[in-house]
DNA sequence: GCAAAAGTGTTGCTCATACACCCATGG
DNA sequence: CCATGGGTGTATGAGCAACACTTTTGC
């Protein structure tokens, strides 16, 4: 089967930057390519958009197929289209990013991927194509988002402590935040509430657990 | 001549939202379509991306070809890709927006366009495809940009008064701003300077003219 | 008892807002 | 002389940053 057009058409792909926090470290999900070009190199999960699916759908599907991960919320990041960004043919890629709690990330390399794993943002492998650039821009975008809303809870389990929430901010922003001021700011945003439970069995005073208020579960720019 | 691929490829277009201020009114540039589908309808200028040009280049080229307008600065807005957004075939469009001073806008319908003209955002024609949605999102983005930098001078001539600058904000934000506070805020941003000249021959006290400091001429997110 | 994180308030500063009057010019 | 926008300063309140000590648990 083949498809013919009167004018040349670029291929369109999606790439997804999945951020998660594991072992108190900010990590990103990559796959090891199983095919040329750049076979064996690490790259962002992604792939071709099917002709009758939406861009967001393609992003979720490719992420699932290649890594086993499910993203409930994706934000479109930017569209990269330099003519020379892929050696095969003209490929325009629509990049997305997601924040996923590590306890909801079940990773299993699939389709087109020899392997799939998380890398710390402090110890990145060499990346295929322009994916290092895409990642840089994604981190920048997340920083922006954090500064004007409670956005970080997407990376946390349903119940989380103030400390855990604060760590998300600290890892993205790359600076330490004052415990008291942080708590005040978050409470003022009025988007989370106490569960009444505490995080027990730790070798220090147990911390209160919080959850997202149900009103604030959805978010979808623009 | 025809082009054949193993898998179906979507077409990729760019669409450009050009904002300008004319007669103290916020306007957007539209073309009247000269071809099916939606012949005769008004639409955002735009068209197919050539196979070997960048997305930004395509946006500038299409804008020039269809309307005669030149944009020195474009920002990528968002990529729209619903499978049913165009009846012809699957078309994914990368939307851009530009702010252009009306004295630098020379409009002349070209290529694929029966007519090209500015419409006030208060009196929009019916628009083809999903262009009304694109426009709405573009206005939202410009509002965001205005609130954290001097961005508005892109819509003004090289020399402009505080009043003119303030009107740009007022027209986008849809509210009146305090003259004194506005001046203070803009001066604090330290991005413009007095030219030493005044806007003469007006039937009131002449206003000082300002220009953008040369350091601040460029801007290019992300 | 000690290590380790949880939890809590106050103060000063900066920034945004609200607000009213005289000035320079053209007609 | 009048209509029109140009230009100026101050006072108040909100929000943010800086800062240290006591509490609760596991080991």
PDB file of N, CA and C (backbone and C1' of nucleotides) in Angstrom, chain C residues 25-27, chain D residues 1-3:
ATOM      1  P    DT C  25       3.874  74.508  24.410  1.00  0.00           P
ATOM      2  O5'  DT C  25       2.621  74.464  23.439  1.00  0.00           O
ATOM      3  C5'  DT C  25       2.319  73.242  22.783  1.00  0.00           C
ATOM      4  C4'  DT C  25       0.888  73.211  22.393  1.00  0.00           C
ATOM      5  C3'  DT C  25       0.444  74.249  21.386  1.00  0.00           C
ATOM      6  O3'  DT C  25       0.644  73.723  20.090  1.00  0.00           O
ATOM      7  C1'  DT C  25      -1.246  73.621  22.971  1.00  0.00           C
ATOM      8  P    DG C  26       0.183  74.500  18.776  1.00  0.00           P
ATOM      9  O5'  DG C  26      -1.363  74.108  18.728  1.00  0.00           O
ATOM     10  C5'  DG C  26      -1.737  72.728  18.613  1.00  0.00           C
ATOM     11  C4'  DG C  26      -3.175  72.632  18.164  1.00  0.00           C
ATOM     12  C3'  DG C  26      -3.531  73.490  16.965  1.00  0.00           C
ATOM     13  O3'  DG C  26      -4.445  72.739  16.186  1.00  0.00           O
ATOM     14  C1'  DG C  26      -4.749  74.257  18.885  1.00  0.00           C
ATOM     15  P    DG C  27      -5.073  73.342  14.871  1.00  0.00           P
ATOM     16  O5'  DG C  27      -6.430  73.943  15.437  1.00  0.00           O
ATOM     17  C5'  DG C  27      -7.414  73.046  15.963  1.00  0.00           C
ATOM     18  C4'  DG C  27      -8.596  73.860  16.460  1.00  0.00           C
ATOM     19  C3'  DG C  27      -9.138  74.857  15.436  1.00  0.00           C
ATOM     20  O3'  DG C  27     -10.526  74.641  15.246  1.00  0.00           O
ATOM     21  C1'  DG C  27      -8.791  75.904  17.529  1.00  0.00           C
TER      22       DG C  27
ATOM     23  P    DC D   1     -11.048  84.804  28.830  1.00  0.00           P
ATOM     24  O5'  DC D   1     -12.153  83.655  29.030  1.00  0.00           O
ATOM     25  C5'  DC D   1     -13.137  83.417  28.017  1.00  0.00           C
ATOM     26  C4'  DC D   1     -13.048  81.978  27.551  1.00  0.00           C
ATOM     27  C3'  DC D   1     -12.521  81.024  28.640  1.00  0.00           C
ATOM     28  O3'  DC D   1     -13.166  79.742  28.533  1.00  0.00           O
ATOM     29  C1'  DC D   1     -11.289  80.749  26.709  1.00  0.00           C
ATOM     30  P    DC D   2     -14.652  79.464  28.948  1.00  0.00           P
ATOM     31  O5'  DC D   2     -14.925  78.094  28.162  1.00  0.00           O
ATOM     32  C5'  DC D   2     -14.956  78.094  26.736  1.00  0.00           C
ATOM     33  C4'  DC D   2     -14.345  76.823  26.176  1.00  0.00           C
ATOM     34  C3'  DC D   2     -14.158  75.719  27.231  1.00  0.00           C
ATOM     35  O3'  DC D   2     -14.291  74.458  26.558  1.00  0.00           O
ATOM     36  C1'  DC D   2     -12.133  76.123  26.220  1.00  0.00           C
ATOM     37  P    DA D   3     -15.392  73.460  26.927  1.00  0.00           P
ATOM     38  O5'  DA D   3     -14.987  72.230  25.998  1.00  0.00           O
ATOM     39  C5'  DA D   3     -14.697  72.490  24.626  1.00  0.00           C
ATOM     40  C4'  DA D   3     -13.523  71.649  24.180  1.00  0.00           C
ATOM     41  C3'  DA D   3     -13.426  70.299  24.885  1.00  0.00           C
ATOM     42  O3'  DA D   3     -13.189  69.337  23.861  1.00  0.00           O
ATOM     43  C1'  DA D   3     -11.349  71.423  25.029  1.00  0.00           C
TER      44       DA D   3
END
